[in-house]
Amino acid sequence: LADVAREWRHNHDRVGAYLDGLQESDMNRVLFQHPVTGPLPIHEGFKLLDAHVGTHERQLDGVLAELRE
């Protein structure tokens, strides 16, 4: 679990550095091609990522709650 936490922090730092380097004009640049919605600009891609991670956080909270029972 410590390795996962370390990797998470490392990736978090990398994404933060990437975002810090963006200019306002970069926000509409396509970040990636989503298989359902199609091309997503950077600002929409990170909204989707935030929602996706939030889903997993809730799932993990549920698993942890069950383990505590």
GROMACS .gro file of C-alpha atoms in nm:
model
   69
    1LEU     CA    1   0.000   0.000   0.000
    2ALA     CA    2   0.291   0.234   0.070
    3ASP     CA    3   0.411   0.186  -0.288
    4VAL     CA    4   0.067   0.278  -0.423
    5ALA     CA    5   0.056   0.591  -0.207
    6ARG     CA    6   0.404   0.692  -0.320
    7GLU     CA    7   0.312   0.640  -0.687
    8TRP     CA    8  -0.010   0.839  -0.636
    9ARG     CA    9   0.183   1.133  -0.488
   10HIS     CA   10   0.439   1.116  -0.769
   11ASN     CA   11   0.168   1.125  -1.036
   12HIS     CA   12  -0.016   1.401  -0.850
   13ASP     CA   13   0.302   1.610  -0.853
   14ARG     CA   14   0.355   1.545  -1.225
   15VAL     CA   15  -0.001   1.650  -1.312
   16GLY     CA   16   0.037   1.960  -1.094
   17ALA     CA   17   0.357   2.056  -1.274
   18TYR     CA   18   0.185   2.002  -1.610
   19LEU     CA   19  -0.107   2.222  -1.508
   20ASP     CA   20   0.124   2.492  -1.374
   21GLY     CA   21   0.288   2.511  -1.715
   22LEU     CA   22  -0.038   2.562  -1.906
   23GLN     CA   23  -0.142   2.896  -2.046
   24GLU     CA   24  -0.503   3.014  -2.074
   25SER     CA   25  -0.479   2.958  -2.449
   26ASP     CA   26  -0.404   2.587  -2.387
   27MET     CA   27  -0.740   2.518  -2.221
   28ASN     CA   28  -0.921   2.444  -2.546
   29ARG     CA   29  -0.647   2.221  -2.686
   30VAL     CA   30  -0.760   1.858  -2.723
   31LEU     CA   31  -0.623   1.649  -2.438
   32PHE     CA   32  -0.734   1.307  -2.556
   33GLN     CA   33  -0.989   1.120  -2.763
   34HIS     CA   34  -1.253   0.973  -2.532
   35PRO     CA   35  -1.415   0.659  -2.679
   36VAL     CA   36  -1.771   0.780  -2.607
   37THR     CA   37  -1.765   1.161  -2.603
   38GLY     CA   38  -1.495   1.210  -2.863
   39PRO     CA   39  -1.220   1.472  -2.839
   40LEU     CA   40  -1.194   1.642  -2.501
   41PRO     CA   41  -1.015   1.970  -2.445
   42ILE     CA   42  -0.787   1.994  -2.144
   43HIS     CA   43  -1.039   2.163  -1.915
   44GLU     CA   44  -1.309   1.903  -1.993
   45GLY     CA   45  -1.065   1.614  -1.965
   46PHE     CA   46  -0.969   1.715  -1.614
   47LYS     CA   47  -1.335   1.754  -1.515
   48LEU     CA   48  -1.392   1.398  -1.633
   49LEU     CA   49  -1.081   1.276  -1.450
   50ASP     CA   50  -1.199   1.446  -1.130
   51ALA     CA   51  -1.539   1.275  -1.152
   52HIS     CA   52  -1.374   0.941  -1.231
   53VAL     CA   53  -1.135   0.960  -0.937
   54GLY     CA   54  -1.424   1.067  -0.713
   55THR     CA   55  -1.610   0.749  -0.808
   56HIS     CA   56  -1.313   0.538  -0.705
   57GLU     CA   57  -1.272   0.732  -0.380
   58ARG     CA   58  -1.634   0.652  -0.289
   59GLN     CA   59  -1.579   0.287  -0.380
   60LEU     CA   60  -1.271   0.269  -0.159
   61ASP     CA   61  -1.457   0.440   0.127
   62GLY     CA   62  -1.723   0.169   0.100
   63VAL     CA   63  -1.467  -0.110   0.102
   64LEU     CA   64  -1.287   0.040   0.401
   65ALA     CA   65  -1.616   0.080   0.588
   66GLU     CA   66  -1.698  -0.287   0.527
   67LEU     CA   67  -1.354  -0.392   0.648
   68ARG     CA   68  -1.405  -0.198   0.971
   69GLU     CA   69  -1.729  -0.384   1.048
   0.00000   0.00000   0.00000
